[in-house]
PDB file of N, CA, C and O in Angstrom:
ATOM      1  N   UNK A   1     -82.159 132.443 108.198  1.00  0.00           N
ATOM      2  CA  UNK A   1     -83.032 133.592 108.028  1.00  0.00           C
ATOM      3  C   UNK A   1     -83.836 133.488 106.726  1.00  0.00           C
ATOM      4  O   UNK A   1     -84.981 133.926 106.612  1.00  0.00           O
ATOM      5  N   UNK A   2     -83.072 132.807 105.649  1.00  0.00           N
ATOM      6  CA  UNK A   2     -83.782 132.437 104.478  1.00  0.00           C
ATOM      7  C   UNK A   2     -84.753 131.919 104.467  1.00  0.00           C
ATOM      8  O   UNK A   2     -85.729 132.407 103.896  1.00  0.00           O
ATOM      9  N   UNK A   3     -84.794 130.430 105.281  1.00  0.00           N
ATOM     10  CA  UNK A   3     -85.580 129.665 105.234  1.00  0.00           C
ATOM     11  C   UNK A   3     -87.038 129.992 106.236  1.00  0.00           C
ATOM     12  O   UNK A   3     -88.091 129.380 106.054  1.00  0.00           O
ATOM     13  N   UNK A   4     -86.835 131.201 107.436  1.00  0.00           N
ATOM     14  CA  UNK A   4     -87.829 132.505 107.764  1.00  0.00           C
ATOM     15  C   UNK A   4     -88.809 133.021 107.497  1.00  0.00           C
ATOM     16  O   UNK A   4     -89.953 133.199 107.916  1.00  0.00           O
ATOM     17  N   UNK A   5     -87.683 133.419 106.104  1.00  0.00           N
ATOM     18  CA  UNK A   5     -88.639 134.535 105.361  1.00  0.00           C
ATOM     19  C   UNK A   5     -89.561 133.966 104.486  1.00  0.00           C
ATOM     20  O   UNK A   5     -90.740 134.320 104.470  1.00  0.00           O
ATOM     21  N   UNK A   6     -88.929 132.789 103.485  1.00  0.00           N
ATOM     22  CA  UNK A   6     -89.708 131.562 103.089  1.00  0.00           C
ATOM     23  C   UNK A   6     -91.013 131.036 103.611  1.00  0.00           C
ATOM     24  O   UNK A   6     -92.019 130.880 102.918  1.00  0.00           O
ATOM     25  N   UNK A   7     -90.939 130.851 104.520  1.00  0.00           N
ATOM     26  CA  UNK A   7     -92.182 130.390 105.377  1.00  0.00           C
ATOM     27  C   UNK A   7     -92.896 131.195 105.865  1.00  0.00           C
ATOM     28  O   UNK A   7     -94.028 130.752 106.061  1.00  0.00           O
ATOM     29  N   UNK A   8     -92.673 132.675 106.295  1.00  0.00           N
ATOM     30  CA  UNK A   8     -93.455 133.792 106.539  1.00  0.00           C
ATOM     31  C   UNK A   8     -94.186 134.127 104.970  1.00  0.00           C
ATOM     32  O   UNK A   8     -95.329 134.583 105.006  1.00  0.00           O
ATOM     33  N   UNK A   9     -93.743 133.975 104.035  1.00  0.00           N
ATOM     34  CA  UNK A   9     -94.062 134.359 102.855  1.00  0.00           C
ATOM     35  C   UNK A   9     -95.408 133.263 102.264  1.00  0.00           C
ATOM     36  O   UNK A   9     -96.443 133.538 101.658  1.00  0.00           O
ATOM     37  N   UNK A  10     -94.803 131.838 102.791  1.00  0.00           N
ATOM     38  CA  UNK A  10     -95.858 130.483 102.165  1.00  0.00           C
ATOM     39  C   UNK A  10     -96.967 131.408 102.904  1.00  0.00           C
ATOM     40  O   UNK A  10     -97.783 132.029 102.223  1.00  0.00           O
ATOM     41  N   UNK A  11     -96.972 131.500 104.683  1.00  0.00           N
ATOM     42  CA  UNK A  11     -97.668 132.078 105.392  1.00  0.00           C
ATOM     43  C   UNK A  11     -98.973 132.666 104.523  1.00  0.00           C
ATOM     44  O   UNK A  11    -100.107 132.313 104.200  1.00  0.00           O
ATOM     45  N   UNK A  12     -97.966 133.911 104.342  1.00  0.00           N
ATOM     46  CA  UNK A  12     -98.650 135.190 104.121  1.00  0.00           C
ATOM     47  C   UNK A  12     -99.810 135.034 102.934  1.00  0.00           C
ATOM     48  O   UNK A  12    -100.860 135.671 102.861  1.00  0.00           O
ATOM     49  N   UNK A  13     -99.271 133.898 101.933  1.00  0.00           N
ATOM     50  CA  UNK A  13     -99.587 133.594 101.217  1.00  0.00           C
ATOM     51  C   UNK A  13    -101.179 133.411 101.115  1.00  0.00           C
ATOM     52  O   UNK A  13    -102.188 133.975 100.692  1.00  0.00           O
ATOM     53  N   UNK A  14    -100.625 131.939 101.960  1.00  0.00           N
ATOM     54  CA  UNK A  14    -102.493 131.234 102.382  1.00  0.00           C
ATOM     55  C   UNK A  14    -103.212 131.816 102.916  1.00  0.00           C
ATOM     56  O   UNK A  14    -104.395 131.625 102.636  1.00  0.00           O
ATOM     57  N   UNK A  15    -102.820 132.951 104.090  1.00  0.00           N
ATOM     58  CA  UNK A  15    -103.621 133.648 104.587  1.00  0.00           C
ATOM     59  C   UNK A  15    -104.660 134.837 103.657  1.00  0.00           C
ATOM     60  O   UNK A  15    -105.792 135.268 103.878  1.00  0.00           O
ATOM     61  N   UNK A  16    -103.378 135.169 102.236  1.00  0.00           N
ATOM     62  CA  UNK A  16    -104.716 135.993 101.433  1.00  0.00           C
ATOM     63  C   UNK A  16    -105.437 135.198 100.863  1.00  0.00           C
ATOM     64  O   UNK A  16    -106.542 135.554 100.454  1.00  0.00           O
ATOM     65  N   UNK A  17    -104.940 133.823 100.690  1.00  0.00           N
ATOM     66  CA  UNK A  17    -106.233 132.596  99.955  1.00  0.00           C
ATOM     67  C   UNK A  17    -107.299 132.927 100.631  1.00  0.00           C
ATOM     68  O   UNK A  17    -108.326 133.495 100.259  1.00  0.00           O
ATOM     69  N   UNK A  18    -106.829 132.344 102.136  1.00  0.00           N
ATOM     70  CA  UNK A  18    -107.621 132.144 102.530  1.00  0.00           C
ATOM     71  C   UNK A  18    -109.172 133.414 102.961  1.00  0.00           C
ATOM     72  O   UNK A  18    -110.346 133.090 103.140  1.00  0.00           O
ATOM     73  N   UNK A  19    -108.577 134.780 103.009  1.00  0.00           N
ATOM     74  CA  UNK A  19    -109.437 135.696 103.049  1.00  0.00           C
ATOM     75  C   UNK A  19    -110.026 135.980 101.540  1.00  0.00           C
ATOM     76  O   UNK A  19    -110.725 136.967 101.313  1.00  0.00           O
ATOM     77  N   UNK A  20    -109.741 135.200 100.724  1.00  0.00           N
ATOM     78  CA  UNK A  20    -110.485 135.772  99.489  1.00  0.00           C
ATOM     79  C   UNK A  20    -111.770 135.011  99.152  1.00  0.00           C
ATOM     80  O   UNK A  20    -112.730 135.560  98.611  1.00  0.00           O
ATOM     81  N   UNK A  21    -111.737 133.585  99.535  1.00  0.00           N
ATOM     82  CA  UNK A  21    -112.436 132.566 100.071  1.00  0.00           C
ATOM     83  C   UNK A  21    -113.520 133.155 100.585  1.00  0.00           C
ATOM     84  O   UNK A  21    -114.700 133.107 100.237  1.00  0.00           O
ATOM     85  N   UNK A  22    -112.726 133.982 101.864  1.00  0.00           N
ATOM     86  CA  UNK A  22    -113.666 134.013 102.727  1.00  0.00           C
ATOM     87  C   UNK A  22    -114.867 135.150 102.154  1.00  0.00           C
ATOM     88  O   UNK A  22    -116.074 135.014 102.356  1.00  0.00           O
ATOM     89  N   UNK A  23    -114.363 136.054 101.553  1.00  0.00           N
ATOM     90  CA  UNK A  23    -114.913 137.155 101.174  1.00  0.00           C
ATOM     91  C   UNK A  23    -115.918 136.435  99.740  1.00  0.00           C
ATOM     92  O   UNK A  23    -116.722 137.241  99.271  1.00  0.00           O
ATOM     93  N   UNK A  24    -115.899 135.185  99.147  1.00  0.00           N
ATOM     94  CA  UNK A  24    -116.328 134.966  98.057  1.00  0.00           C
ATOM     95  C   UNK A  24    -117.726 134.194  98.630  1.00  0.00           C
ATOM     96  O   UNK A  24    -118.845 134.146  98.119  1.00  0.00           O
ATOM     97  N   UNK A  25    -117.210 133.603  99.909  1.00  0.00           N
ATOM     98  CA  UNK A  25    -118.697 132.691 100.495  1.00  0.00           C
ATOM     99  C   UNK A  25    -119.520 133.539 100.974  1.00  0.00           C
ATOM    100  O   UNK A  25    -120.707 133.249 100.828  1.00  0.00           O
ATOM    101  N   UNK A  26    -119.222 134.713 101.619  1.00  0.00           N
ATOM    102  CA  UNK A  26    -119.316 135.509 102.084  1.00  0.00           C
ATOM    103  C   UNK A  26    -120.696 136.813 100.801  1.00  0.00           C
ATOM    104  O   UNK A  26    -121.704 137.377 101.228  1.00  0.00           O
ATOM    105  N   UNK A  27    -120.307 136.852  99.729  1.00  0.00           N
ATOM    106  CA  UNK A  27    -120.718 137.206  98.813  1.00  0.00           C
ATOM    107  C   UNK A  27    -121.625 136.259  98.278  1.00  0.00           C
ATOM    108  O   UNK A  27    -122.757 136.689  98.059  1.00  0.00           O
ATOM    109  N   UNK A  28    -121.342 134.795  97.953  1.00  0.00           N
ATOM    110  CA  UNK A  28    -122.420 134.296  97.495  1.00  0.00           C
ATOM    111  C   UNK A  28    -123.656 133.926  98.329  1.00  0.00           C
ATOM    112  O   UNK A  28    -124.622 133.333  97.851  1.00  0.00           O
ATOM    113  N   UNK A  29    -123.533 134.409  99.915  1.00  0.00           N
ATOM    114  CA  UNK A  29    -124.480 133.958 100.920  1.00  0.00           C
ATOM    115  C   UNK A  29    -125.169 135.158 100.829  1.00  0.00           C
ATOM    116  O   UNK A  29    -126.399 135.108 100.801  1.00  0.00           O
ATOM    117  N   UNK A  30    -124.397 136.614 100.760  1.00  0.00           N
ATOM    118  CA  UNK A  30    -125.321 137.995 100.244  1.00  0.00           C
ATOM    119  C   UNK A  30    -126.092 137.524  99.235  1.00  0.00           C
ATOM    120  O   UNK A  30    -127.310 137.561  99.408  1.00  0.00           O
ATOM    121  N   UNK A  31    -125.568 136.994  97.999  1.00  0.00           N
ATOM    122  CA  UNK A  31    -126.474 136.825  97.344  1.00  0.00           C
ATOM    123  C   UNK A  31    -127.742 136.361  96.958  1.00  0.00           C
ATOM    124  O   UNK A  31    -128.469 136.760  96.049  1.00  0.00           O
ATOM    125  N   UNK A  32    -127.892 135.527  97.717  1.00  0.00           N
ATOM    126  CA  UNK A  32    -129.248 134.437  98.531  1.00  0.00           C
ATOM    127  C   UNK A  32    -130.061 135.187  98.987  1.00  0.00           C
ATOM    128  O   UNK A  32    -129.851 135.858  99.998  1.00  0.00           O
ATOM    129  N   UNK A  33    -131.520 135.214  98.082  1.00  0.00           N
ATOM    130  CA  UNK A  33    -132.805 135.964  98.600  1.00  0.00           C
ATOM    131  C   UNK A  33    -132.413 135.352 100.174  1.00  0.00           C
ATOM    132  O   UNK A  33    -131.748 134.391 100.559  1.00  0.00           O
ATOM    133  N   UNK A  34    -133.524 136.905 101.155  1.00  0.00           N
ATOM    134  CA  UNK A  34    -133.359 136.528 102.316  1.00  0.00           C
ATOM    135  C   UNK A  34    -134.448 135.135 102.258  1.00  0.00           C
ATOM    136  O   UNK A  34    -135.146 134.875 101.278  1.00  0.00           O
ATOM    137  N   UNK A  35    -134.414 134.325 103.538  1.00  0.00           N
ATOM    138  CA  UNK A  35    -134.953 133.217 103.477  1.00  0.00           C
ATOM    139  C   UNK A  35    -134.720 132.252 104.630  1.00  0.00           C
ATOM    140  O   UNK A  35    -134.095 132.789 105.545  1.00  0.00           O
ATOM    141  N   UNK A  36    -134.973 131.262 104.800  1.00  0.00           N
ATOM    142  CA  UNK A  36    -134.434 130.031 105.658  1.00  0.00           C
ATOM    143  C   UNK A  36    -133.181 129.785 105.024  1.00  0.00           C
ATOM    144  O   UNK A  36    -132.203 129.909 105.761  1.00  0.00           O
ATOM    145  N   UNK A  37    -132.929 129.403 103.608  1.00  0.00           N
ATOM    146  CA  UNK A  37    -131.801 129.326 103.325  1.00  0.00           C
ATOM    147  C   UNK A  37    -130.393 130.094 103.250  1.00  0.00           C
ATOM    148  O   UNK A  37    -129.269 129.647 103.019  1.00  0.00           O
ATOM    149  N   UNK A  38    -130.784 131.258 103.493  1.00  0.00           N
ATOM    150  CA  UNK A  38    -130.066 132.206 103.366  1.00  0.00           C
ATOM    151  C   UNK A  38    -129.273 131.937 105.292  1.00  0.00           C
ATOM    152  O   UNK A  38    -128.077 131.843 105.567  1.00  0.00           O
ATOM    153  N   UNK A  39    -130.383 131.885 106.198  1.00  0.00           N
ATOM    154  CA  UNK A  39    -130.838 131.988 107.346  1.00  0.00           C
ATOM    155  C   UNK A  39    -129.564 130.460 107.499  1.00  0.00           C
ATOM    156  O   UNK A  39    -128.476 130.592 108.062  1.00  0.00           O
ATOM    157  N   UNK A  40    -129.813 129.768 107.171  1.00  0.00           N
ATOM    158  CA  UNK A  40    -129.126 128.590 107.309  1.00  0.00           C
ATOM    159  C   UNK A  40    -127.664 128.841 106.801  1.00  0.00           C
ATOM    160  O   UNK A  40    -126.835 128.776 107.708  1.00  0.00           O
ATOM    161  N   UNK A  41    -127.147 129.121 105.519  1.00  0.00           N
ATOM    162  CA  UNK A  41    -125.968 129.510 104.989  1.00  0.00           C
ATOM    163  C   UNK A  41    -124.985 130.367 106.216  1.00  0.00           C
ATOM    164  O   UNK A  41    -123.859 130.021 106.575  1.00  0.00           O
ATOM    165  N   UNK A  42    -125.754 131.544 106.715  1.00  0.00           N
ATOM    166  CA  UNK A  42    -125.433 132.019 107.423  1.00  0.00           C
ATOM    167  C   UNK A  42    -124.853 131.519 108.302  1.00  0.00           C
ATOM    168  O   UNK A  42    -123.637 131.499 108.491  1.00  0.00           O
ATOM    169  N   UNK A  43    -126.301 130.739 109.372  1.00  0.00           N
ATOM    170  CA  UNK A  43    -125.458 129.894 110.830  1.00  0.00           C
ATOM    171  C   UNK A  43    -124.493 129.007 110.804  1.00  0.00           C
ATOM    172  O   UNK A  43    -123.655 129.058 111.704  1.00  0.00           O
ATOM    173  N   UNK A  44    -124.366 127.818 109.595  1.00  0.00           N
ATOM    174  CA  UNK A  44    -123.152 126.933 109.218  1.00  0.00           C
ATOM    175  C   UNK A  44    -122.168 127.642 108.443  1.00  0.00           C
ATOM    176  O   UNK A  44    -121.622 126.698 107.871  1.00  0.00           O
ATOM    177  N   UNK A  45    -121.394 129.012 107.920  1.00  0.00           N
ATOM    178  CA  UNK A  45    -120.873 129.347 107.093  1.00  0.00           C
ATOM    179  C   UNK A  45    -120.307 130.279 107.617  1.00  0.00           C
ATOM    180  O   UNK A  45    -119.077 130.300 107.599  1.00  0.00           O
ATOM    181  N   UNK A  46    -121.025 131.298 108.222  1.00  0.00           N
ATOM    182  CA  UNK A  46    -120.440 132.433 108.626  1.00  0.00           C
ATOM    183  C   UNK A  46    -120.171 132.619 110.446  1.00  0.00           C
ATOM    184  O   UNK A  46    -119.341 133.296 111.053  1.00  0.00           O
ATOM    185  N   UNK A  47    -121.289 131.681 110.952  1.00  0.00           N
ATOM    186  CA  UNK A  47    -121.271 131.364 112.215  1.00  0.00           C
ATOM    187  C   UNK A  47    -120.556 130.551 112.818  1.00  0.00           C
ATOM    188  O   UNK A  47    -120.076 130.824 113.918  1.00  0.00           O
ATOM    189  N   UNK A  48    -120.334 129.275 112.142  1.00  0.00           N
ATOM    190  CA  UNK A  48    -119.888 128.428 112.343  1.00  0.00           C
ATOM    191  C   UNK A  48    -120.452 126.886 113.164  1.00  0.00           C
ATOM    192  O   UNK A  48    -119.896 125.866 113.570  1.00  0.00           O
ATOM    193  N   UNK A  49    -121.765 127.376 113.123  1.00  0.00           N
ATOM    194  CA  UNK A  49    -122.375 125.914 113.866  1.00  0.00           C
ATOM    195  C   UNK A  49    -122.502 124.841 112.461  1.00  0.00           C
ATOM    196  O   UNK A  49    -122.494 124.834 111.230  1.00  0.00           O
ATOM    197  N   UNK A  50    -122.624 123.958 113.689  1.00  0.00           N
ATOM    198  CA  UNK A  50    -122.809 122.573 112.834  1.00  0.00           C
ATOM    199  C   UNK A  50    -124.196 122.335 112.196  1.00  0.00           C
ATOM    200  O   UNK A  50    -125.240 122.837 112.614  1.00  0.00           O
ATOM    201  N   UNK A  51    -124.069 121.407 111.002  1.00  0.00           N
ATOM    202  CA  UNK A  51    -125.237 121.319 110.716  1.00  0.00           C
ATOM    203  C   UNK A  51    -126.621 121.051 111.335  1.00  0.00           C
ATOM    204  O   UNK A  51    -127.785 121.319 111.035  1.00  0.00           O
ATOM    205  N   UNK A  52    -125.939 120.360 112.401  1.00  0.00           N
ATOM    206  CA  UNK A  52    -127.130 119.731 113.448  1.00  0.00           C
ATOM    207  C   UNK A  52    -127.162 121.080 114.488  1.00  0.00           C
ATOM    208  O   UNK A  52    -128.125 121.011 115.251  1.00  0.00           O
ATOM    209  N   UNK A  53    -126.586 121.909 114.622  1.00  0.00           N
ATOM    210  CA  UNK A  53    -126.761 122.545 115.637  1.00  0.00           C
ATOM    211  C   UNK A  53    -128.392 124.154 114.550  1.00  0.00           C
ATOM    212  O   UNK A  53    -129.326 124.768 115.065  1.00  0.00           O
ATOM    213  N   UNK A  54    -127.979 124.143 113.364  1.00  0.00           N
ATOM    214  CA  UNK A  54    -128.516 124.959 112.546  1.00  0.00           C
ATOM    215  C   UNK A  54    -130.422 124.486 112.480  1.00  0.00           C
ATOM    216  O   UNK A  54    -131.523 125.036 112.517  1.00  0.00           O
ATOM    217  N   UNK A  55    -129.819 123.138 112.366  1.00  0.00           N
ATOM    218  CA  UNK A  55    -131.359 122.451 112.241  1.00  0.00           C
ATOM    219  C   UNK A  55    -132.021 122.380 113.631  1.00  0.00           C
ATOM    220  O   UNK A  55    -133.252 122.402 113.647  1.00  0.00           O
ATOM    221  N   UNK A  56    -131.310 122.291 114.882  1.00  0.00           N
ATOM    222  CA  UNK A  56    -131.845 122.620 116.125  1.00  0.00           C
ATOM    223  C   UNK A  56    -132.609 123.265 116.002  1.00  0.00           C
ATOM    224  O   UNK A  56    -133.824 123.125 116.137  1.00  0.00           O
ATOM    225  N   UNK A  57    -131.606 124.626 115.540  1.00  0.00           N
ATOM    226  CA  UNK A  57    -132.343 126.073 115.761  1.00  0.00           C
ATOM    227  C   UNK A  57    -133.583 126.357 115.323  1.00  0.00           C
ATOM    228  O   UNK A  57    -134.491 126.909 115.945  1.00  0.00           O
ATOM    229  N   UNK A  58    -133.572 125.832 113.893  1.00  0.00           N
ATOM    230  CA  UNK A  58    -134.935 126.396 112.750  1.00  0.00           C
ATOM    231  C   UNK A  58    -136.242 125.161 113.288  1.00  0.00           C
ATOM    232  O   UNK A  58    -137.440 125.431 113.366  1.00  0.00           O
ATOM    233  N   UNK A  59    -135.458 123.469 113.685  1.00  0.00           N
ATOM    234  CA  UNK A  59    -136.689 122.959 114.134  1.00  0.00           C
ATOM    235  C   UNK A  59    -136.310 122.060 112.656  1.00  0.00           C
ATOM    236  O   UNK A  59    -137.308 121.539 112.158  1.00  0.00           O
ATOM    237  N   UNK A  60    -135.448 121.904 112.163  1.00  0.00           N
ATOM    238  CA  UNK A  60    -135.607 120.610 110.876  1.00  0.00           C
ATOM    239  C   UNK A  60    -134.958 119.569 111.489  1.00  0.00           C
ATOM    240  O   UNK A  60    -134.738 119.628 112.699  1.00  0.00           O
ATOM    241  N   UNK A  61    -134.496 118.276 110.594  1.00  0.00           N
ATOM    242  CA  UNK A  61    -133.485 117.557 110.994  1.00  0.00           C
ATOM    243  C   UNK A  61    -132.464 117.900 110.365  1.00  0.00           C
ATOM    244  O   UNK A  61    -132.403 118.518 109.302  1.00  0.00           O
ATOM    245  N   UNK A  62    -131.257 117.322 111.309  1.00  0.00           N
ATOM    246  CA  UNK A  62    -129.888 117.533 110.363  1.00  0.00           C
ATOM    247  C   UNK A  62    -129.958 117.232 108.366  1.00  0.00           C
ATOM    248  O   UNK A  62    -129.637 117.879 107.369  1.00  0.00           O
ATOM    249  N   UNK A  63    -130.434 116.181 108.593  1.00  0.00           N
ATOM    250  CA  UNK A  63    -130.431 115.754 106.803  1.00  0.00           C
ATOM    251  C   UNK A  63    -131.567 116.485 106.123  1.00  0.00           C
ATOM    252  O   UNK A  63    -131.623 116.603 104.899  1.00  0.00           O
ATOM    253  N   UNK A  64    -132.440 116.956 106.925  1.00  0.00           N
ATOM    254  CA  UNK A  64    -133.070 118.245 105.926  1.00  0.00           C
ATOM    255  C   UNK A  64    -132.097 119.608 105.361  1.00  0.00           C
ATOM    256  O   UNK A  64    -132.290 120.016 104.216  1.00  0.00           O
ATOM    257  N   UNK A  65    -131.344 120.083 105.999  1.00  0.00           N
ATOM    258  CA  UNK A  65    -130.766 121.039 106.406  1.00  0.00           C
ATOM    259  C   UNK A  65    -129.363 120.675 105.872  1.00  0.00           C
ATOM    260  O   UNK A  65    -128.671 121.656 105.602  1.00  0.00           O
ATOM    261  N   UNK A  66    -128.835 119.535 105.677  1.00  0.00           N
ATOM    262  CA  UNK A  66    -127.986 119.217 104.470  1.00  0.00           C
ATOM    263  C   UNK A  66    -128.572 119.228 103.193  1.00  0.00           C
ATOM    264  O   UNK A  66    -127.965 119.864 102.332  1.00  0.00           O
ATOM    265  N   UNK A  67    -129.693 118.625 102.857  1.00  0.00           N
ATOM    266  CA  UNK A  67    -130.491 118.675 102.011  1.00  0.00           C
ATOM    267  C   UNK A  67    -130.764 119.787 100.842  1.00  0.00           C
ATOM    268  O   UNK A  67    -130.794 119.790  99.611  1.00  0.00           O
ATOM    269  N   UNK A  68    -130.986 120.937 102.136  1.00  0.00           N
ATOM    270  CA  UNK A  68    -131.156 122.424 101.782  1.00  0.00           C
ATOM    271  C   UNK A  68    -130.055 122.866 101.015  1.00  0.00           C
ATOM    272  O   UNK A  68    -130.181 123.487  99.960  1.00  0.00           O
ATOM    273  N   UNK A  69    -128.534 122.426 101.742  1.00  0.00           N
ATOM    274  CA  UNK A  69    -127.741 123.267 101.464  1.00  0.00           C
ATOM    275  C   UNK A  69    -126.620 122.639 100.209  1.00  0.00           C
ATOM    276  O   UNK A  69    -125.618 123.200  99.765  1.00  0.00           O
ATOM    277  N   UNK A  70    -127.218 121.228  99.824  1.00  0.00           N
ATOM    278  CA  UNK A  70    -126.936 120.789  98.701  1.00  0.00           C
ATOM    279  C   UNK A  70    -127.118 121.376  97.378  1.00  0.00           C
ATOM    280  O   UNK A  70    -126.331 121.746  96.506  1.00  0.00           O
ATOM    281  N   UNK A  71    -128.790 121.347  97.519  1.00  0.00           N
ATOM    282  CA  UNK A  71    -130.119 121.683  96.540  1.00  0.00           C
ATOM    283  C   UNK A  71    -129.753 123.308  96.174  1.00  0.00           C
ATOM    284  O   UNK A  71    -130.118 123.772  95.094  1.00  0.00           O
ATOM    285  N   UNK A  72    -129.186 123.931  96.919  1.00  0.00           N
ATOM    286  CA  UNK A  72    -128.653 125.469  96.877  1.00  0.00           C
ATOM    287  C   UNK A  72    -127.411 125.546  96.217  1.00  0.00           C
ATOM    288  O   UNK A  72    -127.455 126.197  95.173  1.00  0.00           O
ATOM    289  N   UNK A  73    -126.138 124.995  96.570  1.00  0.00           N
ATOM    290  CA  UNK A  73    -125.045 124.571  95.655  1.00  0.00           C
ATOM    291  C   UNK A  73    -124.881 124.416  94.664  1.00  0.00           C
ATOM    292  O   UNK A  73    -123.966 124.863  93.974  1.00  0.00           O
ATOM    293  N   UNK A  74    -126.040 123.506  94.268  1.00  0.00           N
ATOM    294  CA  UNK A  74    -125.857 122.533  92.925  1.00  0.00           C
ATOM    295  C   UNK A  74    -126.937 123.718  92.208  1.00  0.00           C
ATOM    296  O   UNK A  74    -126.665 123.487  91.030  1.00  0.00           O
ATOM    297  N   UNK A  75    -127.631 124.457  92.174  1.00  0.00           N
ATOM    298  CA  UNK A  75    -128.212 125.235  91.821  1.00  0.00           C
ATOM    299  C   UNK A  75    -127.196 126.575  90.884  1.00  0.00           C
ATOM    300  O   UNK A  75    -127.762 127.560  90.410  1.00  0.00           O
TER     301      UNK A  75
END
């Protein structure tokens, strides 16, 4: 039962990592004048498409659209 509660606990753990994460990308993508980039952050980040599926959408190539979301990072 020890070893249970242990692991419900590692659990519980990562799971608030992991929502604080979520709430922080989440915030720095609010923060992004609206835009293509913003527009992009969104569909790979919060949406979950792939990069190539993002650049479909808008009409770039994939390595533009990595490009973008480098140049935004490192910023």
């Amino acid at each position: 039962a020890a070893k249970i509660k242990d692991k419900i606990r590692v659990k519980e753990s990562r799971r608030q990592t992991v929502q604080l994460e979520v709430l922080e990308v989440e915030g720095f993508i609010e923060s992004l004048p609206d835009g293509i980039e913003r527009q992009i952050f969104e569909m790979v980040y919060l949406e979950g498409m792939s990069q190539g599926e993002a650049a479909e959408m808008i009409g770039y190539s994939k390595g533009r659209i990595s490009q973008m979301i480098s140049n935004v990072v490192k910023d």
